[in-house]
């Protein structure tokens, strides 16, 4: 997923996570959740220093790690991204605002679209990439 790569690789200049960024749900398969060797998702990991507490995160926090590079969050109305305009996007925008780059993160919400990579989502990606690359 683009949010995982953009979070750890500074060579990613622009990212467009499509119907993935949610604070409540991180997917459910290895392509969406970054499953570790023990079968657990990366979002719920043992503490790196061996403390009893687990380290929990979500895709909104991971997507925010791309700041201040341009990012377009694409969300739709029939999956776990239905709250992105009111929940995840404002959170991520606040992180971008810390860099004074709030204008570089946008949310395209398609309330009637499905959880897919359909035409409307691809057209938005092409325009965003064309503008920022």
XYZ file of N, CA, C and O in Angstrom:
532
model
N 0.819 -1.186 0.000
C 0.000 0.000 0.000
C 0.866 1.254 0.000
O 1.909 1.302 0.647
N 0.386 2.262 -0.685
C 1.140 3.507 -0.821
C 1.386 4.183 0.528
O 2.420 4.809 0.724
N 0.462 4.042 1.490
C 0.692 4.711 2.774
C 1.862 4.095 3.522
O 2.600 4.801 4.200
N 2.044 2.801 3.394
C 3.147 2.139 4.088
C 4.482 2.521 3.473
O 5.443 2.838 4.178
N 4.546 2.508 2.158
C 5.792 2.858 1.479
C 6.142 4.331 1.698
O 7.287 4.666 2.018
N 5.170 5.214 1.560
C 5.428 6.649 1.738
C 5.866 6.968 3.171
O 6.626 7.904 3.398
N 5.420 6.183 4.127
C 5.777 6.427 5.523
C 7.248 6.165 5.796
O 7.833 6.815 6.663
N 7.848 5.239 5.054
C 9.220 4.838 5.373
C 10.251 5.155 4.293
O 11.442 5.039 4.538
N 9.805 5.569 3.123
C 10.749 5.797 2.016
C 10.644 7.225 1.503
O 9.667 7.583 0.841
N 11.625 8.064 1.795
C 11.567 9.467 1.371
C 11.637 9.655 -0.145
O 11.381 10.747 -0.641
N 11.965 8.595 -0.882
C 11.980 8.712 -2.352
C 10.577 8.856 -2.921
O 10.410 9.352 -4.035
N 9.561 8.455 -2.172
C 8.175 8.627 -2.609
C 7.851 10.109 -2.495
O 7.783 10.658 -1.400
N 7.668 10.755 -3.638
C 7.472 12.199 -3.659
C 6.019 12.621 -3.508
O 5.726 13.718 -3.042
N 5.096 11.770 -3.920
C 3.664 12.057 -3.884
C 2.955 10.742 -3.571
O 3.356 9.699 -4.076
N 1.896 10.794 -2.764
C 1.145 9.567 -2.512
C -0.350 9.816 -2.632
O -0.837 10.914 -2.363
N -1.038 8.776 -3.055
C -2.495 8.839 -3.220
C -3.099 7.540 -2.679
O -3.412 6.626 -3.432
N -3.228 7.433 -1.358
C -3.874 6.244 -0.822
C -5.354 6.231 -1.199
O -6.068 7.202 -0.968
N -5.767 5.148 -1.798
C -7.118 5.044 -2.341
C -7.955 4.092 -1.484
O -7.612 2.919 -1.340
N -9.033 4.615 -0.929
C -9.975 3.903 -0.064
C -9.264 3.011 0.963
O -9.609 1.860 1.153
N -8.269 3.577 1.649
C -7.506 2.828 2.643
C -7.343 3.537 3.975
O -7.145 2.896 4.986
N -7.385 4.860 4.003
C -7.025 5.570 5.229
C -8.223 5.666 6.165
O -9.206 6.333 5.880
N -8.102 4.943 7.270
C -9.136 4.936 8.297
C -8.463 4.820 9.654
O -7.455 4.128 9.796
N -9.026 5.462 10.638
C -8.519 5.324 12.002
C -9.144 4.112 12.689
O -8.666 3.680 13.728
N -10.189 3.564 12.111
C -10.929 2.478 12.751
C -10.674 1.106 12.149
O -10.908 0.094 12.796
N -10.230 1.061 10.920
C -10.077 -0.215 10.213
C -8.798 -0.159 9.391
O -8.487 0.862 8.798
N -8.055 -1.232 9.361
C -6.809 -1.230 8.596
C -6.797 -2.272 7.505
O -5.755 -2.617 6.979
N -7.913 -2.768 7.123
C -7.973 -3.768 6.070
C -8.238 -5.121 6.666
O -8.986 -5.262 7.615
N -7.602 -6.117 6.150
C -7.843 -7.437 6.682
C -7.035 -8.510 5.978
O -7.155 -9.690 6.278
N -6.216 -8.096 5.048
C -5.357 -9.073 4.379
C -3.930 -8.531 4.375
O -3.693 -7.379 4.712
N -2.990 -9.370 3.990
C -1.584 -8.953 4.064
C -1.275 -7.762 3.170
O -0.405 -6.961 3.480
N -1.990 -7.587 2.072
C -1.701 -6.455 1.187
C -2.155 -5.137 1.796
O -1.647 -4.086 1.459
N -3.128 -5.179 2.697
C -3.633 -3.957 3.310
C -3.088 -3.735 4.715
O -3.040 -2.620 5.191
N -2.691 -4.782 5.378
C -2.366 -4.685 6.794
C -0.905 -4.919 7.119
O -0.519 -4.789 8.278
N -0.090 -5.284 6.150
C 1.320 -5.499 6.418
C 1.569 -6.562 7.469
O 2.278 -6.334 8.427
N 0.964 -7.713 7.311
C 1.083 -8.779 8.311
C 2.537 -9.109 8.598
O 3.365 -9.212 7.713
N 2.829 -9.286 9.879
C 4.155 -9.717 10.301
C 4.258 -11.236 10.204
O 3.269 -11.929 9.962
N 5.446 -11.784 10.443
C 5.678 -13.223 10.312
C 4.775 -14.049 11.214
O 4.397 -15.160 10.878
N 4.410 -13.506 12.365
C 3.582 -14.263 13.296
C 2.091 -14.165 12.973
O 1.264 -14.639 13.732
N 1.755 -13.523 11.866
C 0.361 -13.427 11.454
C -0.396 -12.246 12.019
O -1.576 -12.086 11.768
N 0.281 -11.399 12.781
C -0.380 -10.227 13.357
C -0.134 -9.014 12.470
O 0.923 -8.881 11.872
N -1.114 -8.107 12.402
C -0.920 -6.901 11.586
C 0.093 -5.955 12.216
O 0.280 -5.951 13.434
N 0.727 -5.138 11.393
C 1.721 -4.185 11.891
C 1.098 -3.119 12.784
O 1.784 -2.467 13.544
N -0.209 -2.953 12.708
C -0.900 -1.926 13.473
C -1.016 -2.265 14.958
O -1.360 -1.437 15.768
N -0.746 -3.503 15.320
C -0.899 -3.981 16.689
C 0.342 -4.816 17.012
O 0.350 -6.028 16.891
N 1.408 -4.144 17.389
C 2.706 -4.804 17.511
C 3.202 -4.819 18.953
O 2.827 -3.967 19.752
N 4.066 -5.774 19.273
C 4.704 -5.744 20.593
C 5.552 -4.482 20.719
O 6.057 -3.961 19.732
N 5.689 -4.010 21.930
C 6.504 -2.820 22.163
C 7.954 -3.120 21.763
O 8.490 -4.172 22.109
N 8.621 -2.215 21.031
C 9.976 -2.489 20.551
C 11.004 -2.654 21.670
O 12.058 -3.227 21.462
N 10.703 -2.176 22.864
C 11.653 -2.279 23.971
C 11.256 -3.366 24.966
O 11.763 -3.397 26.087
N 10.332 -4.226 24.566
C 9.952 -5.351 25.401
C 9.013 -5.020 26.543
O 8.792 -5.841 27.419
N 8.450 -3.843 26.561
C 7.503 -3.490 27.609
C 6.212 -4.279 27.402
O 5.932 -4.772 26.312
N 5.418 -4.379 28.419
C 4.196 -5.181 28.341
C 3.166 -4.581 27.386
O 2.418 -5.302 26.754
N 3.133 -3.269 27.296
C 2.131 -2.632 26.457
C 2.415 -2.883 24.981
O 3.552 -2.970 24.560
N 1.357 -2.944 24.223
C 1.500 -3.052 22.772
C 1.537 -1.654 22.176
O 1.036 -0.700 22.762
N 2.116 -1.559 21.007
C 2.119 -0.314 20.257
C 0.980 -0.412 19.263
O 0.950 -1.319 18.432
N 0.028 0.482 19.366
C -1.101 0.461 18.437
C -1.088 1.734 17.613
O -0.802 2.807 18.119
N -1.395 1.587 16.347
C -1.478 2.726 15.451
C -2.607 2.459 14.476
O -3.355 1.496 14.620
N -2.762 3.318 13.496
C -3.798 3.133 12.486
C -3.334 3.778 11.186
O -2.288 4.430 11.139
N -4.092 3.582 10.149
C -3.680 4.084 8.842
C -3.666 5.608 8.753
O -2.935 6.165 7.946
N -4.447 6.281 9.576
C -4.403 7.748 9.568
C -3.051 8.232 10.092
O -2.437 9.135 9.518
N -2.573 7.626 11.168
C -1.264 8.006 11.705
C -0.150 7.655 10.724
O 0.789 8.430 10.542
N -0.270 6.496 10.091
C 0.754 6.091 9.127
C 0.750 7.025 7.918
O 1.799 7.454 7.450
N -0.429 7.376 7.421
C -0.518 8.293 6.280
C 0.067 9.660 6.624
O 0.692 10.310 5.783
N -0.097 10.100 7.851
C 0.426 11.401 8.266
C 1.954 11.441 8.221
O 2.543 12.522 8.121
N 2.597 10.288 8.256
C 4.062 10.251 8.186
C 4.587 10.713 6.825
O 5.776 11.003 6.699
N 3.731 10.789 5.829
C 4.154 11.275 4.517
C 4.336 12.791 4.495
O 4.920 13.331 3.561
N 3.838 13.475 5.500
C 3.958 14.934 5.554
C 5.433 15.335 5.525
O 6.264 14.670 6.125
N 5.766 16.384 4.822
C 4.925 17.350 4.120
C 4.794 17.092 2.616
O 4.440 17.997 1.865
N 5.075 15.874 2.168
C 4.960 15.576 0.731
C 3.498 15.572 0.297
O 2.615 15.204 1.080
N 3.203 15.957 -0.941
C 1.819 15.995 -1.409
C 1.121 14.643 -1.256
O 1.704 13.592 -1.540
N -0.130 14.701 -0.791
C -0.904 13.480 -0.583
C -2.381 13.753 -0.846
O -2.930 14.746 -0.372
N -2.991 12.869 -1.602
C -4.428 12.925 -1.864
C -5.049 11.684 -1.248
O -4.703 10.555 -1.614
N -5.941 11.883 -0.297
C -6.670 10.782 0.319
C -7.971 10.597 -0.450
O -8.782 11.521 -0.519
N -8.161 9.434 -1.030
C -9.404 9.159 -1.742
C -10.253 8.258 -0.861
O -9.793 7.212 -0.393
N -11.499 8.682 -0.628
C -12.399 7.913 0.227
C -13.744 7.748 -0.457
O -14.065 8.459 -1.409
N -14.510 6.781 0.030
C -15.845 6.549 -0.561
C -16.859 6.357 0.559
O -16.517 6.356 1.731
N -18.102 6.170 0.178
C -19.185 6.118 1.158
C -19.607 4.747 1.616
O -20.450 4.639 2.494
N -19.033 3.689 1.051
C -19.546 2.369 1.428
C -18.501 1.465 2.079
O -18.660 0.259 2.095
N -17.449 2.035 2.618
C -16.452 1.213 3.315
C -15.941 1.974 4.530
O -16.518 2.968 4.953
N -14.837 1.510 5.083
C -14.290 2.100 6.302
C -13.739 3.499 6.104
O -13.347 4.144 7.075
N -13.698 4.017 4.872
C -13.218 5.385 4.643
C -14.359 6.401 4.602
O -14.134 7.567 4.311
N -15.562 5.968 4.930
C -16.715 6.876 4.835
C -16.614 8.082 5.773
O -17.244 9.104 5.542
N -15.803 7.973 6.820
C -15.646 9.095 7.757
C -14.379 9.914 7.508
O -14.092 10.844 8.256
N -13.637 9.589 6.467
C -12.370 10.284 6.203
C -12.522 11.808 6.145
O -11.700 12.522 6.728
N -13.554 12.358 5.478
C -13.640 13.828 5.416
C -13.778 14.493 6.790
O -13.290 15.607 6.987
N -14.421 13.822 7.742
C -14.662 14.450 9.044
C -13.721 13.978 10.144
O -13.623 14.615 11.191
N -13.010 12.884 9.921
C -12.182 12.321 10.989
C -10.700 12.251 10.607
O -9.869 12.931 11.199
N -10.372 11.428 9.639
C -8.965 11.203 9.303
C -8.328 12.379 8.577
O -7.200 12.769 8.883
N -9.053 12.944 7.608
C -8.480 14.071 6.860
C -8.142 15.254 7.771
O -7.026 15.788 7.689
N -9.037 15.701 8.649
C -8.655 16.821 9.528
C -7.435 16.506 10.404
O -6.595 17.373 10.635
N -7.335 15.255 10.890
C -6.174 14.860 11.682
C -4.892 14.983 10.862
O -3.903 15.582 11.297
N -4.895 14.418 9.659
C -3.698 14.440 8.813
C -3.368 15.869 8.385
O -2.206 16.269 8.358
N -4.395 16.657 8.090
C -4.153 18.048 7.698
C -3.477 18.824 8.829
O -2.606 19.656 8.581
N -3.843 18.543 10.074
C -3.188 19.223 11.203
C -1.692 18.912 11.238
O -0.880 19.784 11.573
N -1.323 17.696 10.889
C 0.102 17.337 10.840
C 0.786 18.136 9.737
O 1.862 18.699 9.930
N 0.146 18.216 8.573
C 0.701 19.012 7.471
C 0.799 20.485 7.860
O 1.749 21.171 7.486
N -0.179 20.982 8.605
C -0.145 22.381 9.045
C 1.060 22.669 9.945
O 1.570 23.789 9.952
N 1.525 21.664 10.681
C 2.721 21.857 11.501
C 3.934 22.192 10.638
O 4.859 22.858 11.091
N 3.933 21.707 9.416
C 4.996 22.004 8.449
C 4.666 23.243 7.609
O 5.399 23.579 6.693
N 3.523 23.857 7.873
C 2.999 24.960 7.069
C 2.788 24.518 5.621
O 3.035 25.264 4.681
N 2.316 23.284 5.452
C 2.075 22.695 4.135
C 0.679 22.094 4.052
O 0.448 21.119 3.336
N -0.264 22.662 4.772
C -1.630 22.135 4.786
C -2.278 22.043 3.413
O -3.136 21.194 3.177
N -1.838 22.883 2.496
C -2.429 22.862 1.148
C -1.973 21.650 0.333
O -2.515 21.386 -0.739
N -0.989 20.905 0.835
C -0.467 19.762 0.075
C -1.178 18.451 0.379
O -0.873 17.424 -0.218
N -2.130 18.469 1.299
C -2.925 17.268 1.553
C -4.394 17.586 1.266
O -4.912 18.619 1.687
N -5.004 16.711 0.498
C -6.406 16.890 0.100
C -7.163 15.590 0.301
O -6.570 14.509 0.368
N -8.477 15.707 0.372
C -9.340 14.532 0.435
C -10.383 14.634 -0.664
O -11.097 15.624 -0.768
N -10.440 13.625 -1.511
C -11.523 13.493 -2.487
C -12.458 12.425 -1.939
O -12.070 11.259 -1.809
N -13.659 12.839 -1.564
C -14.633 11.888 -1.031
C -15.714 11.651 -2.077
O -16.345 12.586 -2.556
N -15.892 10.393 -2.412
C -16.887 9.985 -3.410
C -17.943 9.139 -2.699
O -17.829 7.904 -2.653
N -18.969 9.791 -2.128
C -19.910 9.075 -1.257
C -20.714 7.976 -1.953
O -21.169 7.044 -1.298
N -20.866 8.072 -3.265
C -21.650 7.062 -3.982
C -20.790 6.007 -4.661
O -21.321 5.087 -5.271
N -19.477 6.137 -4.545
C -18.580 5.162 -5.167
C -18.364 3.958 -4.257
O -18.578 4.017 -3.048
N -17.877 2.889 -4.874
C -17.605 1.651 -4.162
C -16.144 1.584 -3.722
O -15.324 2.396 -4.131
N -15.838 0.576 -2.940
C -14.461 0.312 -2.523
C -13.753 -0.369 -3.698
O -13.768 -1.591 -3.835
N -13.194 0.459 -4.563
C -12.510 -0.056 -5.748
C -11.529 1.000 -6.235
O -11.301 1.997 -5.566
N -10.954 0.751 -7.372
C -10.056 1.722 -7.981
C -10.648 2.142 -9.315
O -10.015 2.080 -10.359
N -11.911 2.553 -9.256
C -12.679 2.884 -10.444
C -12.240 4.172 -11.131
O -11.318 4.875 -10.696
N -12.937 4.465 -12.205
C -12.606 5.582 -13.091
C -12.475 6.904 -12.338
O -11.504 7.640 -12.528
N -13.455 7.252 -11.498
C -13.424 8.539 -10.787
C -12.179 8.674 -9.911
O -11.601 9.757 -9.799
N -11.770 7.588 -9.315
C -10.589 7.617 -8.455
C -9.309 7.746 -9.284
O -8.393 8.486 -8.936
N -9.262 7.023 -10.396
C -8.071 7.095 -11.252
C -7.907 8.480 -11.872
O -6.795 9.006 -11.944
N -8.983 9.078 -12.316
C -8.916 10.430 -12.903
C -8.367 11.427 -11.873
O -7.536 12.279 -12.190
N -8.824 11.317 -10.637
C -8.325 12.208 -9.579
C -6.842 11.979 -9.333
O -6.070 12.930 -9.170
N -6.424 10.717 -9.312
C -5.012 10.397 -9.129
C -4.178 11.004 -10.247
O -3.148 11.622 -9.991
N -4.604 10.827 -11.489
C -3.829 11.354 -12.631
C -3.651 12.869 -12.515
O -2.561 13.387 -12.718
N -4.723 13.564 -12.177
C -4.642 15.027 -12.072
C -3.708 15.438 -10.941
O -2.911 16.368 -11.079
N -3.806 14.761 -9.804
C -2.968 15.092 -8.650
C -1.493 14.812 -8.944
O -0.627 15.641 -8.661
N -1.238 13.680 -9.536
C 0.151 13.339 -9.879
C 0.711 14.300 -10.917
O 1.860 14.738 -10.820
N -0.102 14.648 -11.888
C 0.331 15.570 -12.921
C 0.706 16.933 -12.326
O 1.681 17.565 -12.750
N -0.033 17.347 -11.345
C 0.222 18.633 -10.705
C 1.501 18.621 -9.850
O 2.240 19.601 -9.810
N 1.768 17.499 -9.193
C 2.847 17.473 -8.197
C 4.124 16.770 -8.632
O 5.119 16.819 -7.905
N 4.107 16.147 -9.792
C 5.343 15.497 -10.263
C 5.934 16.215 -11.454
O 5.299 16.894 -12.172
